[in-house]
Amino acid sequence: MPDRRPFSSMALPMILLTACTSPAPESADEPPRPAADIHSVARPTEIAVSHLDLDLSVDFEKRVLTGRASLTLDRRAPADAVFLDTRDLEILSVTLDDGTEPNFELGEDRPFLGRGLRVEVTPETRVVHVDYRSSPDAAALLWLDPAQSAGGEHPFLFTQSQAVLARTWVPCQDTPGVRMTYEATVRVPPRLLAVMSAENPTERSADGVYRFSMPQAIPSYLLALAVGDLEFRAMSERTGVYAEPSMVDRAAWEFAETEQMMVAVEALYGPYRWGRYDILVLPPSFPFGGMENPRLTFATPTILAGDRSLVALIAHELAHSWSGNLVTNATWNDFWLNEGFTVYLERRIMESIHGHDYAEMLALLGRQDLDKTLDDLGDGHRDGHLLLDLEGRDPDDGMSDVAYEKGYFFLRAIEEAVGREPFDVFLRDWFDSNAFRSATTSEFLAYLGEHLIKGDEDLRQRLAIDRWIEGPGMPAGTPAVESAAFAAVDAQIAGFAAGETSAADLATDGWSTHEWLHFLRGLPEDMSRQQMAELDARFELSATGNSEKLHEWLHHVLANRYEPGYAALDGFLTSMGRRKFLKPLYQRMAGEDDLKPMALDIYRRARPSYHPVSVATIDEILGWDS
Ligand code: BES
Ligand code: ZN
C-alpha cells in the first residue's frame, strides 16, 4: 500500500489522518459530512473551502499563471490548520485575512497527487490568501502556439481539471466532496477573450481584463478557463457557442439542437439550474470529447461532422448539469454516479428528440465498447465493478467504459424492472433532494432502497444490486438492446465477409453514422487488399471528415497493412489529440513490430500539440522517454 501520509515530516496524530474514513452520523440540520477521498489531503470535516476568489495573470511567453487564490473557510470542527492540494505550484506567500503571514508547509511530492499545503489558521481566520505561480508543465494546462490554433495568429490556453488536475493551477481542496462558489479576475493579452465555467463575457474587453462569477457551488474538478481568439454566436436565448472565428458558424450550425435537448431533459428531470448553457469548441488537441464545465461545456472539434450526427456528445455534457454537476460523485471511486447516470440521461434525451430506434443504436454501440473493455480487462477484474477501488492509483487510470456503460445498463435494468414512469419520478427526486451535494454509492443505494424498492424483497432479488456494484462483468439479465437497423447492417456484413457481396453491391443507402460505425466494427479483421481498396474507393473512407468513422476505418487500415490509408492515419493522429482515438490506434501500432516505428515517427511530430493528459497515456503505451 502506498504511503498515505503526505506530511511525513510532521508528527501528526494518526487519528487526524484517518478521521475522514467514516463520517459521523449527521443530525438533520448539520451540513452533510463529506466522504473520505483518498485523492486529496483536504479535511473537509474540519474546514471546507466554501468560496474561491481568483486573481490570475496569464503569461503566454512563460507559460505560467501567476496570482492569488483567496479561500473562504467554512469551519466545521475545531482545527488549527487548513489542508489544500497543490501539484507543481510555486507557493510565493500565504496571508490570512488579518494580514498576518501564518506558518505553512508543503508536504512531500507524491506522484499525480502532488504536495499537500498545510496552512496554520486561528479560530478567527475566515479567509486564506495564497500567492502562487503555476509550472509551465502544469498537467491541467495546454498552451498552444499561434500555429497550433485554427486561425494561426493567436496563442490559445485551456484547462482540463477533472479528475485531480485542478491542483496544478489552483491551490484548492481538490476533491469532488467539497463545493465552493467562485469569482475570478483574469488578465490576458488584449485581443484575446477569456472564458470560464462561470458567467461569461461575449465580447472582448479593451484591456484584456475579465471578471467572472460562479454563484452556484461547484467541486474543484469543474474549475475551467480558456483563453484565445474566440467569438460567440447565440443559438437560442440561453444557448450559444464560442469558437475561433473560422469555426464558430460551423459549430453553431452543428449544435443547433441544443435548446431542444434542454427542453427534453428539463421535461424529464426538472429545471436547468445553471442559467446559460454554452459550448466552447476547442482546438483539436483537447484530449476529451467533451467536458461538462458548468455553464460552458468544453468540446472537441472532432464532433463537427457537418451533419449533426455526433451531437449525442452534447446531450451527454448537458446531462451532466443534473448527473455530476448538480449531484456529484463524492469520490472518484463513485465515478459511475456521474457517468453511468449521464449516459442514461444522454440516451433519454436522444430518444426524446430522435426516437427509440436512434437511442437503441447508441446503446448498442455503447454495449460493444463495454464488451471490449471487459474483455481487455479479463475475467473477474476489479475495475469491472461499478464501485471502483482507486487506492494508490491515478483516478484517470481506473476510469473506463465500465462506469459509463455498465452504469447505464444498471439504471436501465432498474427502469425495466420498475417501469419507466416510476423510475423517472425517482430520478427526478434523486436530483432534487441531492442538488448541489455530493453522494456516495452507498448513499445512492440507500436512497434506492427507501424510495423505489421500499421493502419489495422480490424486486431487490431481481435487481441483483451487489452483482452490479461489487461484481465484475455483466450480471445475468442485463437488458437486451435490439436494433432492426443494425440487424440490416449485419446482413450486409455477412454477405461481404462471405465474399458473396462486393463493396460495390453493399446496400448502404440512407445509413446514419451509427449504422456506419456498426458496419465498420463488424467487418472481418482480415480483409484482402482488394476488399480494402474497394471499400475505400466506394465509400471514401480514408477521406471521411467524420472522426468516428475514420477512427474505425483506420483500425482496418492498420490490421490489414493497407498502405494507401497510412497518409490518412498520419493526418488524423497529427491533427487532433482526442485520447479516445489516439489510445487505441497507438496501442495497435505499439503491439506490432513492423508498425511501431511508424507510431514513433508520428508521435514525435504530434506530441508537442497533445495535451499532457494524452501525452501521459501515449508515453506509456510507446515507452516514450521524454
Ligand atoms: N467528464 C467526462 C470527461 C472526463 C472523465 C474527463 C474523466 C476526465 C476524467 C465527460 O463528460 C465525458 O464523459 N466525455 C466523453 C464523451 C461522452 C459522450 C462519453 C469523452 O470525452 O469521450
Ligand atoms: Zn461524462
XYZ file of C-alpha atoms and ligand atoms in Angstrom:
649
model
C 0.000 0.000 0.000
C 1.363 3.443 -0.812
C 2.226 5.796 1.996
C -0.891 7.833 2.625
C 0.833 10.278 4.931
C 1.675 13.263 2.772
C 3.228 15.243 5.613
C 5.768 12.717 6.777
C 7.951 15.351 8.385
C 5.254 16.279 10.873
C 4.256 14.280 13.859
C 0.549 14.346 13.189
C -1.639 12.158 15.315
C -2.881 9.204 13.250
C -6.443 9.917 14.293
C -6.440 13.056 12.173
C -5.043 11.248 9.184
C -7.752 8.660 9.199
C -10.584 10.709 10.640
C -12.277 11.149 7.294
C -12.719 7.475 6.537
C -16.031 7.036 8.318
C -18.095 10.186 8.550
C -20.023 10.520 11.776
C -23.802 10.306 11.582
C -25.434 13.628 10.840
C -28.256 15.401 12.525
C -30.997 16.814 10.320
C -29.699 20.378 10.164
C -25.993 19.684 10.078
C -24.386 20.101 6.650
C -23.657 16.746 5.004
C -20.357 15.202 6.033
C -18.062 14.724 3.060
C -16.903 11.176 2.448
C -13.214 10.299 2.622
C -11.347 10.985 -0.581
C -8.073 9.117 -0.948
C -7.010 11.514 -3.696
C -6.990 14.653 -1.591
C -5.312 15.851 1.593
C -8.302 18.085 2.366
C -10.023 17.535 5.685
C -13.449 18.970 4.976
C -14.923 17.521 8.153
C -12.790 20.151 9.916
C -12.544 23.010 7.430
C -14.133 23.150 3.994
C -13.417 25.861 1.430
C -16.781 27.409 0.573
C -15.685 30.192 -1.781
C -12.708 30.868 -4.026
C -11.621 34.264 -5.256
C -9.021 34.041 -8.006
C -6.885 36.793 -9.447
C -4.753 35.412 -12.264
C -2.458 36.797 -14.938
C -1.967 34.639 -17.991
C 1.574 34.779 -19.348
C 1.809 33.087 -22.746
C 5.536 33.791 -23.046
C 6.481 31.999 -19.856
C 3.510 29.638 -19.967
C 2.568 30.351 -16.389
C -0.414 31.609 -14.457
C 0.535 33.935 -11.620
C -1.749 35.316 -8.999
C -3.662 34.859 -5.829
C -6.262 32.376 -4.651
C -8.285 33.622 -1.697
C -10.109 30.795 0.003
C -13.054 31.345 2.324
C -13.190 28.776 5.083
C -16.253 27.023 6.415
C -15.331 25.837 9.905
C -16.956 22.539 10.742
C -14.880 21.338 13.672
C -12.063 22.846 15.718
C -8.852 22.748 13.702
C -5.620 24.711 13.706
C -4.772 24.200 10.046
C -6.404 24.015 6.654
C -5.146 21.421 4.161
C -5.071 22.190 0.458
C -3.960 20.196 -2.581
C -1.257 21.534 -4.880
C 0.825 19.980 -7.609
C 3.753 21.676 -9.322
C 2.701 25.030 -7.859
C 5.238 27.502 -6.588
C 3.816 28.998 -3.403
C 5.066 32.585 -3.151
C 3.401 33.613 0.094
C 0.443 32.896 2.321
C -1.503 35.600 4.178
C -4.525 35.457 6.464
C -7.413 37.916 6.418
C -5.945 39.710 9.443
C -2.838 40.497 7.393
C -0.551 38.084 9.233
C 1.644 35.537 7.495
C 0.958 32.136 9.047
C 3.229 29.114 9.177
C 2.672 26.919 6.187
C 4.259 23.749 4.953
C 4.307 21.821 1.712
C 4.228 18.050 2.122
C 6.181 15.549 0.107
C 5.625 15.436 -3.636
C 3.575 12.371 -4.470
C 3.046 11.022 -7.978
C -0.093 12.529 -9.566
C -1.333 13.772 -6.152
C 1.276 16.497 -5.740
C 2.067 18.201 -2.460
C -0.371 18.930 0.317
C -0.250 22.503 1.612
C -0.871 22.838 5.326
C -1.642 26.379 6.453
C -1.952 27.181 10.142
C -5.041 29.228 10.944
C -6.524 30.779 14.057
C -10.103 30.197 15.225
C -10.943 33.628 13.771
C -9.471 33.044 10.313
C -12.131 33.298 7.629
C -10.007 33.773 4.501
C -6.592 32.450 3.465
C -4.771 34.168 0.589
C -2.251 32.079 -1.356
C 0.031 33.856 -3.823
C 1.396 31.353 -6.309
C 2.671 30.539 -9.763
C 1.845 27.508 -11.904
C 4.536 25.481 -13.653
C 4.984 25.577 -17.447
C 4.414 21.804 -17.232
C 1.172 22.060 -15.234
C -0.782 18.958 -16.171
C -4.142 20.741 -16.429
C -2.914 23.384 -18.845
C -2.340 23.224 -22.537
C -0.548 26.208 -24.008
C -0.784 26.335 -27.773
C 1.426 28.363 -30.052
C -0.393 30.507 -32.590
C 0.455 27.913 -35.258
C -1.470 25.283 -33.275
C -4.680 27.308 -33.223
C -7.201 27.229 -36.049
C -6.566 30.846 -37.015
C -2.806 30.516 -36.767
C -2.318 34.029 -35.383
C -3.023 33.910 -31.676
C -1.973 31.616 -28.867
C -4.530 29.545 -27.018
C -4.733 28.218 -23.470
C -7.204 25.820 -21.958
C -7.520 23.842 -18.735
C -8.728 20.323 -18.016
C -9.250 19.871 -14.283
C -11.006 16.512 -13.989
C -10.103 14.333 -12.254
C -7.305 15.616 -9.954
C -5.642 18.303 -12.077
C -7.276 21.469 -10.702
C -4.494 21.459 -8.093
C -1.950 22.094 -10.877
C -3.411 25.546 -11.496
C -5.281 26.462 -8.312
C -4.373 25.566 -4.730
C -7.665 24.098 -3.536
C -9.423 21.253 -1.808
C -9.250 19.143 -4.903
C -11.937 16.640 -4.087
C -15.417 16.234 -5.562
C -16.705 16.014 -1.990
C -16.274 19.770 -1.407
C -18.141 22.521 -3.244
C -17.412 26.203 -3.489
C -18.725 29.236 -5.297
C -16.107 31.285 -7.099
C -15.188 34.631 -8.533
C -12.229 35.381 -10.727
C -10.359 38.222 -12.327
C -8.281 37.020 -15.262
C -5.759 39.196 -17.095
C -4.878 38.154 -20.636
C -3.157 39.795 -23.600
C -5.571 42.301 -25.160
C -7.286 40.928 -28.277
C -7.876 37.535 -26.596
C -11.114 36.507 -24.928
C -11.134 34.609 -21.637
C -13.987 32.302 -20.649
C -14.569 30.157 -17.576
C -17.044 27.686 -16.088
C -18.955 30.754 -14.907
C -20.942 33.751 -16.152
C -19.066 34.694 -19.281
C -18.425 37.718 -21.469
C -19.415 37.529 -25.119
C -17.193 40.382 -26.291
C -13.522 41.088 -25.959
C -12.527 43.689 -23.368
C -10.236 46.511 -24.436
C -7.752 45.957 -21.624
C -7.695 42.162 -21.525
C -9.155 42.036 -18.007
C -12.174 39.770 -17.445
C -14.286 39.259 -14.345
C -16.185 36.064 -13.678
C -18.664 34.872 -11.149
C -19.974 31.373 -10.458
C -22.761 31.765 -7.922
C -23.598 28.047 -7.739
C -21.295 25.931 -5.608
C -19.180 23.515 -7.654
C -16.462 20.967 -6.931
C -12.889 21.837 -7.961
C -12.794 19.483 -10.954
C -15.277 21.813 -12.657
C -12.978 24.840 -12.463
C -12.139 25.757 -16.031
C -10.532 28.519 -18.044
C -9.849 29.034 -21.737
C -8.157 31.965 -23.448
C -7.910 32.520 -27.168
C -9.130 34.318 -30.212
C -12.749 33.416 -29.531
C -16.027 34.581 -30.938
C -19.513 33.990 -29.646
C -22.673 33.045 -31.571
C -26.034 32.790 -29.848
C -28.079 29.710 -30.781
C -31.131 30.440 -28.623
C -31.982 32.718 -25.722
C -29.913 30.640 -23.315
C -27.552 28.623 -25.537
C -24.611 29.662 -27.666
C -21.176 28.672 -28.914
C -17.698 30.073 -28.507
C -15.038 29.116 -31.031
C -12.239 30.532 -33.084
C -13.675 32.743 -35.845
C -13.114 30.203 -38.626
C -15.140 27.551 -36.765
C -17.859 29.459 -34.993
C -20.539 29.351 -37.680
C -19.988 25.680 -38.387
C -20.223 24.992 -34.674
C -23.434 26.990 -34.268
C -24.984 25.004 -37.133
C -23.813 21.632 -35.803
C -25.138 22.256 -32.292
C -28.419 23.909 -33.236
C -30.347 21.112 -31.451
C -29.007 22.166 -28.062
C -32.077 24.142 -26.995
C -34.297 21.216 -27.950
C -32.093 18.959 -25.827
C -32.500 21.304 -22.876
C -36.258 21.288 -23.239
C -36.222 17.490 -23.426
C -34.102 16.966 -20.341
C -35.970 19.587 -18.318
C -39.238 17.803 -19.092
C -37.745 14.635 -17.646
C -35.667 15.761 -14.691
C -36.628 19.307 -13.778
C -35.367 22.822 -14.488
C -31.846 23.575 -15.631
C -30.318 25.332 -12.646
C -27.230 26.969 -14.091
C -28.571 29.908 -16.090
C -26.961 29.726 -19.542
C -25.672 26.666 -21.369
C -22.926 27.468 -23.844
C -20.417 25.294 -25.671
C -16.778 26.133 -26.269
C -15.236 24.426 -29.278
C -11.570 23.982 -28.517
C -8.616 23.427 -30.793
C -8.249 19.788 -31.837
C -5.690 18.995 -29.153
C -8.421 18.943 -26.499
C -7.869 15.469 -25.014
C -11.521 14.571 -24.477
C -14.687 14.534 -26.488
C -16.348 16.856 -24.053
C -16.005 18.191 -20.544
C -19.055 19.295 -18.596
C -17.663 22.540 -17.205
C -20.723 24.265 -15.736
C -22.418 26.836 -17.955
C -19.746 26.173 -20.590
C -19.172 22.677 -21.952
C -15.718 22.267 -23.479
C -15.912 20.233 -26.697
C -13.588 18.713 -29.249
C -13.913 19.969 -32.825
C -13.835 16.301 -33.929
C -17.605 16.192 -33.433
C -18.143 18.799 -36.135
C -19.069 16.154 -38.697
C -21.107 18.551 -40.807
C -24.312 16.530 -40.401
C -25.084 16.779 -36.671
C -24.511 13.041 -36.355
C -22.170 13.201 -33.365
C -24.136 15.555 -31.129
C -25.108 12.885 -28.609
C -21.903 14.107 -27.009
C -23.550 17.464 -26.368
C -26.558 15.688 -24.875
C -24.075 13.884 -22.640
C -22.301 17.001 -21.405
C -25.586 18.830 -20.959
C -26.968 15.887 -18.968
C -24.083 16.324 -16.529
C -25.819 19.554 -15.467
C -28.026 17.143 -13.471
C -25.922 13.994 -13.050
C -22.486 15.094 -11.942
C -22.600 18.835 -11.612
C -25.775 19.023 -9.538
C -25.404 15.651 -7.803
C -21.728 14.806 -7.759
C -19.780 11.630 -7.092
C -18.363 12.086 -3.593
C -15.082 10.397 -4.515
C -13.604 9.071 -7.752
C -14.464 5.541 -6.630
C -18.088 6.598 -7.150
C -17.387 7.839 -10.683
C -20.249 5.741 -12.105
C -22.693 8.001 -10.255
C -21.522 10.764 -12.579
C -21.000 8.923 -15.826
C -23.419 5.989 -15.719
C -26.285 8.330 -14.868
C -25.152 10.751 -17.543
C -25.085 8.113 -20.263
C -28.584 7.095 -19.180
C -29.787 10.722 -19.399
C -27.958 11.261 -22.684
C -29.827 8.349 -24.286
C -33.130 9.528 -22.878
C -32.506 12.960 -24.413
C -31.598 11.454 -27.771
C -34.659 9.220 -27.589
C -36.908 12.243 -26.931
C -35.544 14.043 -29.952
C -34.770 11.274 -32.457
C -36.845 8.347 -31.250
C -36.365 4.923 -29.743
C -34.515 3.289 -32.652
C -31.925 6.032 -32.725
C -31.259 5.728 -28.989
C -31.042 1.948 -29.262
C -28.303 2.277 -31.852
C -26.352 4.418 -29.407
C -26.944 1.879 -26.641
C -25.733 -0.991 -28.820
C -22.559 0.854 -29.785
C -22.053 1.513 -26.079
C -22.555 -2.153 -25.281
C -19.913 -3.059 -27.871
C -17.454 -0.634 -26.262
C -18.211 -2.118 -22.871
C -17.766 -5.716 -24.000
C -14.410 -4.812 -25.494
C -13.310 -3.070 -22.299
C -14.400 -6.010 -20.123
C -12.658 -8.369 -22.494
C -9.441 -6.363 -22.303
C -9.663 -6.275 -18.509
C -10.065 -10.047 -18.381
C -12.410 -12.169 -16.270
C -13.083 -11.056 -12.755
C -11.084 -7.821 -12.902
C -11.699 -5.413 -10.033
C -12.037 -2.490 -12.467
C -15.124 -4.235 -13.804
C -17.038 -3.281 -10.638
C -19.176 -0.167 -10.685
C -17.743 0.870 -7.325
C -14.064 1.375 -8.087
C -11.099 0.904 -5.804
C -8.620 3.568 -6.853
C -6.450 3.413 -3.763
C -2.884 4.261 -4.718
C -3.806 4.935 -8.342
C -4.291 7.942 -10.536
C -8.091 8.101 -10.863
C -7.596 8.688 -14.544
C -6.167 5.159 -14.897
C -9.147 3.372 -13.418
C -11.844 5.256 -15.305
C -13.209 3.248 -18.173
C -16.346 2.375 -20.091
C -17.388 0.354 -17.073
C -18.572 3.465 -15.195
C -20.298 4.755 -18.326
C -21.854 1.722 -19.915
C -22.217 -0.768 -17.085
C -23.600 2.190 -15.118
C -26.049 2.866 -17.938
C -27.181 -0.750 -18.091
C -27.653 -0.891 -14.321
C -30.013 2.090 -14.445
C -31.761 0.668 -17.464
C -32.184 -2.629 -15.629
C -33.850 -0.777 -12.761
C -36.022 1.143 -15.208
C -37.141 -2.077 -16.861
C -37.839 -3.718 -13.507
C -39.994 -0.925 -12.063
C -41.344 0.727 -15.199
C -40.308 3.933 -16.868
C -42.689 6.321 -15.186
C -41.871 5.438 -11.579
C -38.201 5.422 -12.472
C -38.409 8.910 -13.998
C -40.086 10.228 -10.852
C -37.461 8.525 -8.719
C -34.552 10.004 -10.692
C -36.030 13.465 -10.657
C -36.448 13.253 -6.886
C -32.879 11.987 -6.517
C -31.565 15.043 -8.348
C -33.838 17.398 -6.421
C -33.116 16.066 -2.995
C -29.361 15.935 -3.549
C -28.946 19.091 -5.617
C -25.584 20.811 -5.062
C -24.366 17.924 -2.961
C -22.018 15.034 -3.378
C -23.159 11.466 -2.953
C -21.502 8.118 -2.394
C -22.578 4.855 -3.960
C -23.916 3.636 -0.642
C -25.976 6.799 -0.244
C -27.484 6.162 -3.649
C -28.232 2.555 -2.794
C -29.861 3.600 0.476
C -31.981 6.118 -1.434
C -32.898 3.459 -3.975
C -33.966 1.141 -1.183
C -36.032 3.765 0.535
C -37.724 5.372 -2.444
C -38.055 2.675 -5.068
C -37.546 -0.809 -3.672
C -39.455 0.026 -0.485
C -39.149 -3.395 1.100
C -40.128 -5.342 -2.032
C -37.811 -8.295 -1.466
C -38.666 -9.887 -4.759
C -37.683 -6.736 -6.610
C -34.480 -6.456 -4.593
C -33.541 -10.008 -5.552
C -34.260 -9.380 -9.203
C -32.126 -6.268 -9.291
C -29.041 -8.168 -8.066
C -27.594 -4.876 -6.883
C -24.454 -6.365 -5.383
C -23.584 -8.067 -8.645
C -23.695 -4.703 -10.397
C -21.925 -2.650 -7.789
C -19.337 -5.032 -6.438
C -19.087 -7.756 -9.018
C -17.105 -7.979 -12.242
C -18.574 -8.294 -15.737
C -22.229 -8.093 -16.659
C -24.892 -9.689 -14.456
C -27.312 -12.173 -15.962
C -30.465 -10.377 -17.005
C -28.690 -7.298 -18.325
C -31.246 -5.546 -20.533
C -31.085 -6.656 -24.128
C -30.803 -3.983 -26.770
C -32.259 -4.623 -30.160
C -31.961 -2.646 -33.332
C -33.599 -3.583 -36.593
C -31.345 -1.074 -38.339
C -28.243 -2.840 -37.046
C -29.685 -6.232 -37.972
C -29.914 -4.976 -41.552
C -26.294 -3.848 -41.358
C -25.326 -7.283 -40.014
C -26.854 -8.877 -43.085
C -24.669 -6.716 -45.308
C -21.577 -7.562 -43.301
C -22.346 -11.275 -43.539
C -22.597 -11.131 -47.310
C -19.403 -9.144 -47.609
C -17.456 -11.343 -45.196
C -18.549 -14.478 -47.040
C -17.349 -12.991 -50.293
C -20.903 -13.014 -51.701
C -21.341 -9.255 -51.803
C -18.636 -6.967 -53.129
C -18.174 -3.447 -51.827
C -19.891 -2.178 -54.957
C -23.041 -4.157 -54.139
C -23.379 -3.313 -50.476
C -26.770 -1.735 -49.712
C -25.788 1.262 -47.622
C -28.244 3.892 -48.791
C -29.564 6.065 -46.025
C -27.194 4.753 -43.382
C -26.601 7.054 -40.458
C -23.187 7.450 -38.872
C -24.273 4.887 -36.268
C -25.011 2.266 -38.895
C -21.666 3.005 -40.481
C -19.905 2.556 -37.186
C -21.653 -0.737 -36.618
C -20.694 -1.828 -40.126
C -17.054 -0.869 -39.741
C -16.811 -2.561 -36.350
C -18.386 -5.712 -37.728
C -16.099 -6.127 -40.736
C -13.704 -9.077 -40.588
C -10.330 -8.379 -39.013
C -8.571 -9.790 -42.085
C -9.552 -8.374 -45.434
C -7.874 -8.687 -48.802
C -6.128 -5.731 -50.389
C -8.879 -5.763 -52.985
C -11.661 -5.645 -50.410
C -9.954 -2.773 -48.596
C -9.352 -0.876 -51.811
C -12.920 -1.370 -52.987
C -14.379 -0.235 -49.699
C -12.130 2.794 -49.706
C -12.889 3.652 -53.318
C -16.640 3.326 -52.999
C -17.133 4.951 -49.605
C -14.122 7.280 -49.500
C -13.341 6.067 -46.012
C -9.766 7.326 -45.826
C -11.056 10.767 -46.752
C -14.089 10.912 -44.479
C -14.491 14.026 -42.382
C -16.365 12.038 -39.749
C -13.837 11.363 -36.995
C -15.669 8.366 -35.522
C -15.912 6.648 -38.896
C -12.315 7.443 -39.729
C -11.177 6.038 -36.405
C -12.940 2.712 -37.035
C -11.637 2.553 -40.586
C -8.050 3.237 -39.522
C -8.094 0.106 -37.373
C -8.707 -1.874 -40.551
C -6.029 0.105 -42.333
C -3.552 -0.994 -39.684
C -4.805 -4.548 -39.265
C -4.531 -5.124 -42.992
C -1.382 -3.062 -43.572
C -3.373 -1.094 -46.127
C -0.671 1.384 -47.071
C -2.860 3.711 -49.141
C -4.574 4.573 -45.849
C -1.375 5.453 -43.967
C -1.460 9.101 -45.003
C -4.960 9.398 -43.528
C -3.709 7.785 -40.326
C -0.797 10.186 -40.143
C -3.077 13.124 -40.851
C -5.567 12.050 -38.192
C -3.013 11.474 -35.437
C -1.163 14.708 -36.119
C -4.243 16.890 -36.417
C -6.131 16.071 -33.209
C -5.340 14.946 -29.681
C -8.526 13.267 -28.513
C -7.339 10.425 -26.327
C -10.263 8.169 -27.154
C -8.937 7.985 -30.733
C -5.222 8.214 -30.026
C -5.014 5.482 -27.449
C -6.396 2.510 -29.385
C -4.584 3.435 -32.589
C -1.202 3.858 -30.902
C -1.864 0.716 -28.878
C -2.453 -1.285 -32.021
C 0.752 0.007 -33.606
C 2.808 -0.408 -30.438
C 1.906 -4.085 -30.329
C 3.260 -4.847 -33.813
C 6.992 -4.787 -34.552
C 6.538 -3.578 -38.121
C 4.117 -0.785 -37.151
C 5.857 0.555 -34.080
C 8.414 2.649 -35.997
C 5.549 4.413 -37.770
C 3.891 5.075 -34.405
C 7.100 6.559 -33.027
C 7.605 8.725 -36.086
C 4.060 10.091 -35.960
C 4.216 10.598 -32.213
C 7.493 12.501 -32.363
C 5.817 15.064 -34.615
C 2.444 15.098 -32.912
C 3.431 15.025 -29.247
C 4.051 18.784 -28.835
C 0.447 19.568 -29.680
C -1.138 16.890 -27.487
C -2.446 17.814 -24.030
C -0.446 16.446 -21.044
C -3.394 14.119 -20.315
C -2.969 12.431 -23.699
C 0.825 12.657 -23.593
C 0.905 10.736 -20.303
C -1.188 7.936 -21.809
C 0.686 7.642 -25.098
C 4.138 7.974 -23.489
C 3.297 4.891 -21.508
C 1.963 2.939 -24.468
C 5.048 3.647 -26.554
C 7.563 3.571 -23.710
C 8.466 7.131 -24.691
C 11.310 8.617 -22.704
C 10.876 12.386 -22.763
N -16.396 14.165 -17.642
C -16.103 13.432 -18.812
C -14.686 13.577 -19.265
C -13.657 13.128 -18.248
C -13.833 11.996 -17.493
C -12.511 13.861 -18.087
C -12.866 11.623 -16.560
C -11.556 13.486 -17.160
C -11.730 12.361 -16.394
C -17.052 13.793 -19.947
O -18.349 14.057 -19.562
C -17.129 12.620 -20.866
O -17.577 11.601 -20.425
N -16.688 12.777 -22.102
C -16.696 11.723 -23.088
C -17.824 11.887 -24.049
C -19.057 11.145 -23.747
C -20.045 11.289 -24.892
C -18.887 9.714 -23.360
C -15.418 11.849 -23.901
O -14.698 12.811 -23.726
O -15.170 10.962 -24.715
Zn -19.386 12.338 -18.931
